[in-house]
Short mmCIF file of C-alpha atoms and ligand atoms in Angstrom, two decimals:
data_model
loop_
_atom_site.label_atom_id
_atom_site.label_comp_id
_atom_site.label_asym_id
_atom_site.label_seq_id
_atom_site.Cartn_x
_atom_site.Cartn_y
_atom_site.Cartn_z
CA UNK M 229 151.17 125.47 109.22
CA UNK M 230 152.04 127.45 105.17
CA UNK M 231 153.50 130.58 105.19
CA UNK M 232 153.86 133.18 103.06
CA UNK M 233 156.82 135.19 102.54
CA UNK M 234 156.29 138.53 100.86
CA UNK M 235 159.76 140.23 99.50
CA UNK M 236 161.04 143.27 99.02
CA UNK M 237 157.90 145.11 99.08
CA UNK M 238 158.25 149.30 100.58
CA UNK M 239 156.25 148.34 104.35
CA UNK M 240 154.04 151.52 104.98
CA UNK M 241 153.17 152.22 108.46
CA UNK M 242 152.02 155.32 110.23
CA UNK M 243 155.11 155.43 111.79
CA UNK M 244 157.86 154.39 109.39
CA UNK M 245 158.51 152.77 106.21
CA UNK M 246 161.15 150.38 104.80
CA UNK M 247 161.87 147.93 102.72
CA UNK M 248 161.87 144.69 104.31
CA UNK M 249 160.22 141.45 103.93
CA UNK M 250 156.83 140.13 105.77
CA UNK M 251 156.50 136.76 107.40
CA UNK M 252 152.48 134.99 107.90
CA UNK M 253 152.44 132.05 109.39
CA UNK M 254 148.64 131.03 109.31
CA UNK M 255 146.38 134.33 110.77
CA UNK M 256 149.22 136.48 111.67
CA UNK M 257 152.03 138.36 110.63
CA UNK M 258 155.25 136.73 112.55
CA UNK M 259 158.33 138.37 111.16
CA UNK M 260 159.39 141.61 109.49
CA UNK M 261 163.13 141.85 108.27
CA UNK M 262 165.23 143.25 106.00
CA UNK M 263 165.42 139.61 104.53
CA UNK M 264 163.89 136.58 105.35
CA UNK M 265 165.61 133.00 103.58
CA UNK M 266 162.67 130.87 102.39
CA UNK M 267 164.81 128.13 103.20
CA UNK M 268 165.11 129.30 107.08
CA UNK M 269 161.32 128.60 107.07
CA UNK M 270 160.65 124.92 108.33
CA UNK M 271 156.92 124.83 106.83
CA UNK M 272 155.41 125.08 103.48
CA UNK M 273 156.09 128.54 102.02
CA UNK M 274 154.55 130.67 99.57
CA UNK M 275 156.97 133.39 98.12
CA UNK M 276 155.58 136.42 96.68
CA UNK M 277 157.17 138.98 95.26
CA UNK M 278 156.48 143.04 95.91
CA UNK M 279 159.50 144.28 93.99
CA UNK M 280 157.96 148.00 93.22
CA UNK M 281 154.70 147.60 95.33
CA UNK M 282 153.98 149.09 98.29
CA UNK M 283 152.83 146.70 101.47
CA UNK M 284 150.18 148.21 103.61
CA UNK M 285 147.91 146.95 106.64
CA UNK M 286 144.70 146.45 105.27
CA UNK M 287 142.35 149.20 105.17
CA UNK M 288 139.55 150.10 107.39
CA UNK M 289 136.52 151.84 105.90
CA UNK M 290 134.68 153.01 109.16
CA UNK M 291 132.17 154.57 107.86
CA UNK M 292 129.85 151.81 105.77
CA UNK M 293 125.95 150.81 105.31
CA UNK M 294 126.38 147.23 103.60
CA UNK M 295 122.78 145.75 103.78
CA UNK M 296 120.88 149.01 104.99
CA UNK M 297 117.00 148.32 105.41
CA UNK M 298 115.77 152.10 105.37
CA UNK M 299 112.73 153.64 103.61
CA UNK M 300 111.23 150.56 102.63
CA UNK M 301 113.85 149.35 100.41
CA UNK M 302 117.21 147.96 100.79
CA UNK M 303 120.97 148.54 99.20
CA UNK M 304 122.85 147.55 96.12
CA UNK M 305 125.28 146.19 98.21
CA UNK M 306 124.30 143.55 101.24
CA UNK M 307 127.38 141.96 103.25
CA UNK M 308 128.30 140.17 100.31
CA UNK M 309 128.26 142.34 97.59
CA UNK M 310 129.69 145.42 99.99
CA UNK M 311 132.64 142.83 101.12
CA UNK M 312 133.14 142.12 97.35
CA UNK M 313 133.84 145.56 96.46
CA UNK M 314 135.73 146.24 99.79
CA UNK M 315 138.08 143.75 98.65
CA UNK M 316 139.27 145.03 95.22
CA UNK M 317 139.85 148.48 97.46
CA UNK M 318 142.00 146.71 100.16
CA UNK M 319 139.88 147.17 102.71
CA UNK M 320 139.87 144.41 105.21
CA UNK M 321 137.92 145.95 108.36
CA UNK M 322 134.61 147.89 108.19
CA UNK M 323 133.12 149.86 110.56
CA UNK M 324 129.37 149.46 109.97
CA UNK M 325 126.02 150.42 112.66
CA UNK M 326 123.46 148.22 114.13
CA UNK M 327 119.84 149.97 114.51
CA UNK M 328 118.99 150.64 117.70
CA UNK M 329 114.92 148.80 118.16
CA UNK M 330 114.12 151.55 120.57
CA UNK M 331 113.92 148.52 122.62
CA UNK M 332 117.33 146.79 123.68
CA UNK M 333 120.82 147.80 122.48
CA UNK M 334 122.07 144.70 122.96
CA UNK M 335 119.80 142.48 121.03
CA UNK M 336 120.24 144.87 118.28
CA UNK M 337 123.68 145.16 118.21
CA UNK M 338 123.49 140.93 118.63
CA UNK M 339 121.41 140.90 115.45
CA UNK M 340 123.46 142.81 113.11
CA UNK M 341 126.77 141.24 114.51
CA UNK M 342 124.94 137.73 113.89
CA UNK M 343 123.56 138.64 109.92
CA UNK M 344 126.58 140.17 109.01
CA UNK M 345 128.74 137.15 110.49
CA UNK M 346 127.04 134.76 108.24
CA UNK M 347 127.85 136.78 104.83
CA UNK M 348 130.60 139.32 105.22
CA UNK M 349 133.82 138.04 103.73
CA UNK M 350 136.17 140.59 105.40
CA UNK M 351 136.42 141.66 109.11
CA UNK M 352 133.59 144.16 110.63
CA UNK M 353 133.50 146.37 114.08
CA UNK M 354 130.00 147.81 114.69
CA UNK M 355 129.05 150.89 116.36
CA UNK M 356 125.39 151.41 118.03
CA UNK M 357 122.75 153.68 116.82
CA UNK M 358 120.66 155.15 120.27
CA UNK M 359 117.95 156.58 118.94
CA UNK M 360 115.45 156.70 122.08
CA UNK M 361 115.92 157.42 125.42
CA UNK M 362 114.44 154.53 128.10
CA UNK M 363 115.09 154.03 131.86
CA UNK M 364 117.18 150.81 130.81
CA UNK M 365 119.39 152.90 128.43
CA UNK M 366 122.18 153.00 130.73
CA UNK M 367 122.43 149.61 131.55
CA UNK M 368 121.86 148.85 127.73
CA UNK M 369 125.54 150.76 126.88
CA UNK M 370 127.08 149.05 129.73
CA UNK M 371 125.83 145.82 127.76
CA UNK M 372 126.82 146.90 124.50
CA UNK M 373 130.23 148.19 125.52
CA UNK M 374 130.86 144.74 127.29
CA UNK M 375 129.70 142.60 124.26
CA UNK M 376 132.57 145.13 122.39
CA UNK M 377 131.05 147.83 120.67
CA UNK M 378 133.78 151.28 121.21
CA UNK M 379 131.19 154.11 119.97
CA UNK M 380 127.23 154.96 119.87
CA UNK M 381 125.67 156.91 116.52
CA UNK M 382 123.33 159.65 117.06
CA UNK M 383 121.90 162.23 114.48
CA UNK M 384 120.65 165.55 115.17
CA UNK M 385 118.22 165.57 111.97
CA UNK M 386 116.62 162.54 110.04
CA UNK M 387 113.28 163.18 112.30
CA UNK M 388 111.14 161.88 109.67
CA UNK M 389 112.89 157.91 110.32
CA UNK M 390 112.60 158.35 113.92
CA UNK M 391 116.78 158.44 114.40
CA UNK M 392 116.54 161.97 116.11
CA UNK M 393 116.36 162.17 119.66
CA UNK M 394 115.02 165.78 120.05
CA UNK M 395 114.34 166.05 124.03
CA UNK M 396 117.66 168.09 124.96
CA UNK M 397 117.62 166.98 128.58
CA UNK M 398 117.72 162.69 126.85
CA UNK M 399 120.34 163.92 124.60
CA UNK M 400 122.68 165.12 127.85
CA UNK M 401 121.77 162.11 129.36
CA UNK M 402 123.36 159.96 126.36
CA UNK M 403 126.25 162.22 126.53
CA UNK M 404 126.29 162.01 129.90
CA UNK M 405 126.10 157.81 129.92
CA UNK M 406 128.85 157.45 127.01
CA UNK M 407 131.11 159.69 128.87
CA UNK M 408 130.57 157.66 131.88
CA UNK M 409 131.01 154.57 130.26
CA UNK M 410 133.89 154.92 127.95
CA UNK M 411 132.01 155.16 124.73
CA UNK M 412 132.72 157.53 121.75
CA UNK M 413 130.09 159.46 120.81
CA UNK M 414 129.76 159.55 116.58
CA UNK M 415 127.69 162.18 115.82
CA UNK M 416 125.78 162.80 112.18
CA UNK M 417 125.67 166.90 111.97
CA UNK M 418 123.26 168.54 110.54
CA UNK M 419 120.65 170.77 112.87
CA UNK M 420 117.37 169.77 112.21
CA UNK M 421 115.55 173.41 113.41
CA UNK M 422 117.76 174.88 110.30
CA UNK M 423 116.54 172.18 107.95
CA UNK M 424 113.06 172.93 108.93
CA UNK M 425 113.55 176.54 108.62
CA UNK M 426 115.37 176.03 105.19
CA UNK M 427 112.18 173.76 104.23
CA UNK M 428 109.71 176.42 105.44
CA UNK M 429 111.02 179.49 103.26
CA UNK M 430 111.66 177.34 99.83
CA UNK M 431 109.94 178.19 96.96
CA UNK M 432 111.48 175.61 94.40
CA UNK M 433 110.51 172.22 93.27
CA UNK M 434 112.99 170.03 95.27
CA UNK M 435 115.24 169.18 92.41
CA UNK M 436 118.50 167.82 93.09
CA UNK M 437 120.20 170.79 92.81
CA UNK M 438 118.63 172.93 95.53
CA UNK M 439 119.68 169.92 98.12
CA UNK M 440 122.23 172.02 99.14
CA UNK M 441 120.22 174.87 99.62
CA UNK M 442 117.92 172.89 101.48
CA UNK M 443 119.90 170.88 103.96
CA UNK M 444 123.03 173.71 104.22
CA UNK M 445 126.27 174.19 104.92
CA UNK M 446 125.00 176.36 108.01
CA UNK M 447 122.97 173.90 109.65
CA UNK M 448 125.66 171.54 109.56
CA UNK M 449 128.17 174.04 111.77
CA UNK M 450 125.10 174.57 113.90
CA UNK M 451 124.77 170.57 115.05
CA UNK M 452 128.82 170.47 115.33
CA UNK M 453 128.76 173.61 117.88
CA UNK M 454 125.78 172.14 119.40
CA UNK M 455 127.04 168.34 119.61
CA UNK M 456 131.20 170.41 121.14
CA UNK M 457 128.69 172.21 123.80
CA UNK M 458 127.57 168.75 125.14
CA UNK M 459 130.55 167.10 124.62
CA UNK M 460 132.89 169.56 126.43
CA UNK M 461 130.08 170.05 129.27
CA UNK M 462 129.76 166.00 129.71
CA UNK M 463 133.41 165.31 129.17
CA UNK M 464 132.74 162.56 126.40
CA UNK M 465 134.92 161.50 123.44
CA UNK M 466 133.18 163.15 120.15
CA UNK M 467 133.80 161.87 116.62
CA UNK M 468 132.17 164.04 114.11
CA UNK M 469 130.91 161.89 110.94
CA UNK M 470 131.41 162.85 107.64
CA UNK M 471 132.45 166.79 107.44
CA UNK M 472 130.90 168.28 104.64
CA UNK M 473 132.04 171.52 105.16
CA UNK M 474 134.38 174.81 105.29
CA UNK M 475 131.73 175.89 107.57
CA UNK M 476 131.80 173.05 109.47
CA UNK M 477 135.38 172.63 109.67
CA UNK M 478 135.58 176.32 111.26
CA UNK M 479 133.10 175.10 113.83
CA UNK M 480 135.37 172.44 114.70
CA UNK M 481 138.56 174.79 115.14
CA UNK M 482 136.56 176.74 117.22
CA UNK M 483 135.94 174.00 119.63
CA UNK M 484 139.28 172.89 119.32
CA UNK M 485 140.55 175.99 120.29
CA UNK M 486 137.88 175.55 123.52
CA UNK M 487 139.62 172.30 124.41
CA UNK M 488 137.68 169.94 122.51
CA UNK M 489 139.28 166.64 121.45
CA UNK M 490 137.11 166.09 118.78
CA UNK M 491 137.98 163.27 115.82
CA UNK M 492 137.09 164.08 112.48
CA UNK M 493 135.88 161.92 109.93
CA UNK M 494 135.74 162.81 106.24
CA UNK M 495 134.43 161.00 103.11
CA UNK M 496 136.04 160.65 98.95
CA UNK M 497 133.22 162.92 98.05
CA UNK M 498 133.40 165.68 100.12
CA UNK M 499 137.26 165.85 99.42
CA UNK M 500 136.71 165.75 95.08
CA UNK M 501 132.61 165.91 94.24
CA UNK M 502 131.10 169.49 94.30
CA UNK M 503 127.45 170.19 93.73
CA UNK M 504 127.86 171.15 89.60
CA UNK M 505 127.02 166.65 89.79
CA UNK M 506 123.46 167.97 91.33
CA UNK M 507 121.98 168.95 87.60
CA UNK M 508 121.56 166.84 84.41
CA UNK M 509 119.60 163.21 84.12
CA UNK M 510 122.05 161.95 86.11
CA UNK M 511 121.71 164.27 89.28
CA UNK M 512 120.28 161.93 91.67
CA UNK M 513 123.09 159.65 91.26
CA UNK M 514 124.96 162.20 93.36
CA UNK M 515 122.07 162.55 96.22
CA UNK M 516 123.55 161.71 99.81
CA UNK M 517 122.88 163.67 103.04
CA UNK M 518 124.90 166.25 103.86
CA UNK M 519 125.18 167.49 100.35
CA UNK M 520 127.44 167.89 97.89
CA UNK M 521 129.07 171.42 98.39
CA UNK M 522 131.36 173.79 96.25
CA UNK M 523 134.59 173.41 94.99
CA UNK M 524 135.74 175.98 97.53
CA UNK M 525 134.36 173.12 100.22
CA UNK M 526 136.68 170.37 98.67
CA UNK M 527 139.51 172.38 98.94
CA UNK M 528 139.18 173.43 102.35
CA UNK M 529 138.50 169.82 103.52
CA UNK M 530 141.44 168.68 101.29
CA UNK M 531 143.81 171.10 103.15
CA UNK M 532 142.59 170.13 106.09
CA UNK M 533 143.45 166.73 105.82
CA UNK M 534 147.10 167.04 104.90
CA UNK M 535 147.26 169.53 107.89
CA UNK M 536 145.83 167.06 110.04
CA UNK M 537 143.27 168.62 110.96
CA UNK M 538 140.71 165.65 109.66
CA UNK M 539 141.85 162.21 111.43
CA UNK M 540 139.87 159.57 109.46
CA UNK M 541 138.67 159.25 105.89
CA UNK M 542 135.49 156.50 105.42
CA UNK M 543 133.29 156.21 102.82
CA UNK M 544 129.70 156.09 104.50
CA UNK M 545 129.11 153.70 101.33
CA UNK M 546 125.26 153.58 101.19
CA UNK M 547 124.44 151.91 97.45
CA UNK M 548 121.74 152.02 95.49
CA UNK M 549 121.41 151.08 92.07
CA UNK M 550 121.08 153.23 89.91
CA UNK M 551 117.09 152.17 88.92
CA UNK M 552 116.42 152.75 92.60
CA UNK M 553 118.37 156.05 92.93
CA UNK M 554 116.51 157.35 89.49
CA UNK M 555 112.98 156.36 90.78
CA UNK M 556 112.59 159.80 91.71
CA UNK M 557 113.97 163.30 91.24
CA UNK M 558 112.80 164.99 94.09
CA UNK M 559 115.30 165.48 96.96
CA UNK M 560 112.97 164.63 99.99
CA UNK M 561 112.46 161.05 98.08
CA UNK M 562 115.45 160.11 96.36
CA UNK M 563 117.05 157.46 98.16
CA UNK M 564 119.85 159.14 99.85
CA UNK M 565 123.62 157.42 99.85
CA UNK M 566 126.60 156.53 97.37
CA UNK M 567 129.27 153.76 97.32
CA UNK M 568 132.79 154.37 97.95
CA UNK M 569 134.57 152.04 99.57
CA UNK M 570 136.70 150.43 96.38
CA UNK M 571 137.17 153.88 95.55
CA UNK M 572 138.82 155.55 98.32
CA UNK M 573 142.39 154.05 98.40
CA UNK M 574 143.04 155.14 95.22
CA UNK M 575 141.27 158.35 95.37
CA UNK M 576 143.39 159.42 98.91
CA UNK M 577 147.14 158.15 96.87
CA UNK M 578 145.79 159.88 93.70
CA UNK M 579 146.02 163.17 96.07
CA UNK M 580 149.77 161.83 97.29
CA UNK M 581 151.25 160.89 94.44
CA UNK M 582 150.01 164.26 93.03
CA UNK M 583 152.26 166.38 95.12
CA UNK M 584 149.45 167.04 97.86
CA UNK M 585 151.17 167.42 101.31
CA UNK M 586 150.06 164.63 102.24
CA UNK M 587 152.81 161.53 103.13
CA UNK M 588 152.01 157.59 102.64
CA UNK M 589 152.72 157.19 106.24
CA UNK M 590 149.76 160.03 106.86
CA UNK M 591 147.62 158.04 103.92
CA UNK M 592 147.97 154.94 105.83
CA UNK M 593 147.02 156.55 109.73
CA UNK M 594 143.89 158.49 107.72
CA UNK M 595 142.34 155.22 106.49
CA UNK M 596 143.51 152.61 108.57
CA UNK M 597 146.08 153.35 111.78
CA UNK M 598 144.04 155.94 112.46
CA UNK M 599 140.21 154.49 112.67
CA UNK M 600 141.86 151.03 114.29
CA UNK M 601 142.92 153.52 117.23
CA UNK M 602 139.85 155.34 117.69
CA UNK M 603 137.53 152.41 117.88
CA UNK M 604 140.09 149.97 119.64
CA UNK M 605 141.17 147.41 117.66
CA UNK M 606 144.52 148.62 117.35
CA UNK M 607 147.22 146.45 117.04
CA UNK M 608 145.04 143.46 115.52
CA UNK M 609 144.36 145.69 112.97
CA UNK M 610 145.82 148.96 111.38
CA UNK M 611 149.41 147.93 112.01
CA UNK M 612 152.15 145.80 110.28
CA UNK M 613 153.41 144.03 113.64
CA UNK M 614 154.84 140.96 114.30
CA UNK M 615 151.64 139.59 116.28
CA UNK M 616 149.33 141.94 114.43
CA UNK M 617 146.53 140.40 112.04
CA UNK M 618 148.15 139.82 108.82
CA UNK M 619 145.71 141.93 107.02
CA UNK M 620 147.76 143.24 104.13
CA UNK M 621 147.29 144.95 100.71
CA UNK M 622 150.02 144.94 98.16
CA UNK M 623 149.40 148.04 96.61
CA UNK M 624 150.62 149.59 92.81
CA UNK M 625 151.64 153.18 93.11
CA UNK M 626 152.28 153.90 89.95
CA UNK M 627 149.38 152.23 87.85
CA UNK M 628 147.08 154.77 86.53
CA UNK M 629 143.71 154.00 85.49
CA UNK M 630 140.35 155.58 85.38
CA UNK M 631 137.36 154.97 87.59
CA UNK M 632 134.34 153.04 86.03
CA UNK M 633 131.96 151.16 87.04
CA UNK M 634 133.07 148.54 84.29
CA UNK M 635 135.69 148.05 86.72
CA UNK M 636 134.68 148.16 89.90
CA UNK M 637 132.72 145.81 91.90
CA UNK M 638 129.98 147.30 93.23
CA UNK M 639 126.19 145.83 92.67
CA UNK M 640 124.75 149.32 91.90
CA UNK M 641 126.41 149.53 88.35
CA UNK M 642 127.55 153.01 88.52
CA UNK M 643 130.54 155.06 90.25
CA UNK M 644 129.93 158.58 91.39
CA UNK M 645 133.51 159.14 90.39
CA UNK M 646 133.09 157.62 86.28
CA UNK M 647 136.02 158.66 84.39
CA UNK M 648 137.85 160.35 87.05
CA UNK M 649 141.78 159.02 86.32
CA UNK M 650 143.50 157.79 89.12
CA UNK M 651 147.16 156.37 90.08
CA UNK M 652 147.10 153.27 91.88
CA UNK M 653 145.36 150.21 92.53
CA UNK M 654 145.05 147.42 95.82
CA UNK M 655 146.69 143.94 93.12
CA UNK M 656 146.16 141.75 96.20
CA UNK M 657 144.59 141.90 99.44
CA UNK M 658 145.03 139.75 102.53
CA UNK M 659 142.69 139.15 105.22
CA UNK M 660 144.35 137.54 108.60
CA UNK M 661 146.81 135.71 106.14
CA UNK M 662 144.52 134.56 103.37
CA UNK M 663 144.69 135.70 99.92
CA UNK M 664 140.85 136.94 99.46
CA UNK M 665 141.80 139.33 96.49
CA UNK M 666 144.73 138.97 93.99
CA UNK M 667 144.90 139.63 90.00
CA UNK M 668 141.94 141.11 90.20
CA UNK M 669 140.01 137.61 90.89
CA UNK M 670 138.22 138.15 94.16
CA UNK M 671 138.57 134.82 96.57
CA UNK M 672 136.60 136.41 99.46
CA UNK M 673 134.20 133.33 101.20
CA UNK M 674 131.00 134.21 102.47
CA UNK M 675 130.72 133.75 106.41
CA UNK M 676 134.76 134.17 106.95
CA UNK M 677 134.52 137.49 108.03
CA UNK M 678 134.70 137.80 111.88
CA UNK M 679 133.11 140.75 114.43
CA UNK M 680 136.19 141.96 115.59
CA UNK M 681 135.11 143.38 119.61
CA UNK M 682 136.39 146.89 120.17
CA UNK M 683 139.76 145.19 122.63
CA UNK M 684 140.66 143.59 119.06
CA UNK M 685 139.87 139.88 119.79
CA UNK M 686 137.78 138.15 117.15
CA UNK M 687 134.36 137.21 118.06
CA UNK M 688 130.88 136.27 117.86
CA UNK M 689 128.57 137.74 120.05
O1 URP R 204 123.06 159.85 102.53
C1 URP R 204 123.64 159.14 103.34
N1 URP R 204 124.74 159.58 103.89
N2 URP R 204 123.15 157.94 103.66
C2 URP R 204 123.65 157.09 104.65
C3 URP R 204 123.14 157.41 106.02
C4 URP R 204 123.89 158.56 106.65
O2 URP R 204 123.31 159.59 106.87
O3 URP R 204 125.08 158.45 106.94
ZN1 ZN R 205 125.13 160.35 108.07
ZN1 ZN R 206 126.39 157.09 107.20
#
């Protein structure tokens, strides 16, 4: 079987770095020492050399909608095109959601597992969306959680695409299941009542820029005190999707200070995009749900983040070109979503290399270590380990560049994040010991990308 032997790179972990060198033999990583001789190695041996380069596990963007079939159209980027773009970002895992029919969990969670099989090009975990309540429901999560999904998706607004389950007594009950099941509950917060209310007293024209004033900061605290409540009361694991926030972020001290363990997630835009992007031509370009806040909002989320307070950054990359995002200029129609994911690893080092308190070791547990934990596939994945998965990215910490979509890799031509200048860049990316991006060539294959279950074996359903 080859090897390859990668030198002298700095090895990032959550835990530690060093210098050492990395041994893959075939899918794995086998050795990690201060120096390995080639000629110890009995098989064919590929030397490369990190001299300068950080080596880090691959990343996992847990938050992604790669082929989303919502509102009668469909993404920029399908499995392909998202793994593409994933790629030239170093991520090797995303976390991505299956549908839920309103008829059987398991046959939907079977059919996304089996589509995105045959095109992703890099790994993929999926977590369930439940958005009816059934007499078979419980049986259904015992199903899913078998077949090795970690965590359910529920939304407490989106009424108008049927995701909501209003009834409060079903919504216990889901709570109440998960908990008894072992599943994480991943919760989208933002309380539909408020939105309604917002709606019903708003005198404007639905332009971009009053997105925020229609879908607020408020009503997104509202949904994460609401979503604590049920989670403290049912005892179930709670992982709060994309914090928009200062508002919400108090919300979530407060139930921390209750006792909640609660994980919080937190995207690239919510950390550096405020809602001055909301006005202009361009505005709609900048439409996802929450909304873009204030500058005050990025700050507080950014602090909260290098205090630890925010465990996981993910992208909830949602594309749409930028034809499709322009068809319309009125909030309540604008398709809503943004990519991200080739962004966000050098977006989070452009905050550590810029003197943000925020360590490599804590960049690393945010958007990989950290998300492989939480959804259990940790150590496969989110570790260099002898025996982990020999997902690695050889990383560039001091090239600076500027974000464009001339050169990144997404199929919806633009970048929410055009001309922002960043240090650092993924130069090659491994995926369980194959080269799928390096020199900025992109050797990904179609169909190689495996379901990983939520106990870290590779699978398909
Ligand atoms: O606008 C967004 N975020 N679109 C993706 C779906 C969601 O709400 O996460
Ligand atoms: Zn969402
Ligand atoms: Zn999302």
């Amino acid at each position: 079987m080859s090897c390859i032997l990668i030198q002298n790179g700095l090895l990032i972990d959550t835990e530690w770095k060093r210098r050492a060198d990395i041994l893959i033999r075939g899918s794995r990583i086998v050795r990690i020492a201060p120096h390995i001789d080639p000629q110890s190695i009995p098989d064919n041996v590929t030397q490369v050399h990190a001299d300068g380069l950080l080596v880090l596990p691959g990343l996992i963007d847990a938050h992604t909608h790669y082929n989303l079939i919502s509102r009668g159209t469909v993404t920029a980027d399908g499995f392909r095109e998202g793994s593409k773009a994933a790629s030239y970002g170093g991520v090797t895992t995303v976390i991505d959601f299956a549908d839920d029919n309103k008829k059987s969990l398991p046959a939907s969670l079977r059919e996304r597992a089996d589509a995105m099989g045959e095109e992703m090009s890099i790994d993929f975990a999926l977590h369930q969306g439940v958005y009816a309540m059934r007499p078979s429901l419980k049986e259904e999560l015992e199903e899913i959680r078998n077949a090795g999904c970690r965590a359910v998706k529920l939304f407490t607004t989106y009424k108008d695409v049927g995701y909501y389950i209003e009834n409060q007594e079903d919504l216990r009950l889901v709570f109440r299941y998960c908990a008894q099941l072992g599943l994480m509950v991943c919760v989208h917060c933002e309380d539909d009542d408020y939105i309604a209310a917002a709606a019903a007293s708003y005198k404007g024209s639905y332009k971009p820029e009053d997105h925020p004033v229609l879908r607020p900061a408020k009503a997104e605290a509202l949904a994460i005190a609401h979503m604590g409540r049920l989670a403290l009361e049912e005892g179930c694991q709670l992982y709060i999707v994309h914090l928009s926030s200062r508002e919400g972020l108090e919300e979530v001290r407060a139930l921390r200070d209750k006792g909640l363990e609660v994980v919080v997630e937190t995207t690239p835009h919510y950390l550096f995009l405020d809602r001055s992007r909301l006005t202009g031509p361009d505005a709609p370009l900048y439409v996802m749900t929450p909304p873009l806040r204030d500058e005050q909002d990025n700050l507080a989320l950014q602090e909260a983040l290098c205090n630890g307070e925010i465990q996981v950054v993910a992208t909830d990359h949602c594309s749409f070109t930028r034809a499709q995002k322009l068809e319309s200029s009125d909030v309540r129609t604008i398709y809503p979503g943004i990519p991200g994911s080739e962004e966000m690893l050098p977006l989070i080092h452009h905050l550590v290399a810029n003197g943000a308190h925020l360590t490599l070791n804590e960049m690393v547990n945010v958007l990989s270590t950290g998300p492989a934990k939480y959804f259990g596939l940790y150590p496969e994945k989110g570790a260099l380990r002898e025996g982990s998965d020999a997902d690695i990215v050889i990383f560039n910490p001091d090239y600076a560049w500027t974000l464009s979509h001339e050169n990144l890799h997404s199929e919806c031509g633009y970048t929410p994040y055009e001309g922002v200048p960043v240090i650092g860049k993924a130069v090659m990316t491994y995926l369980r010991g194959r080269l799928i991006m390096g020199s900025g060539l992109y050797l990904g294959i179609p169909g190689d990308g495996r379901f990983i279950k939520a106990d870290g074996r590779h699978s398909s359903l």
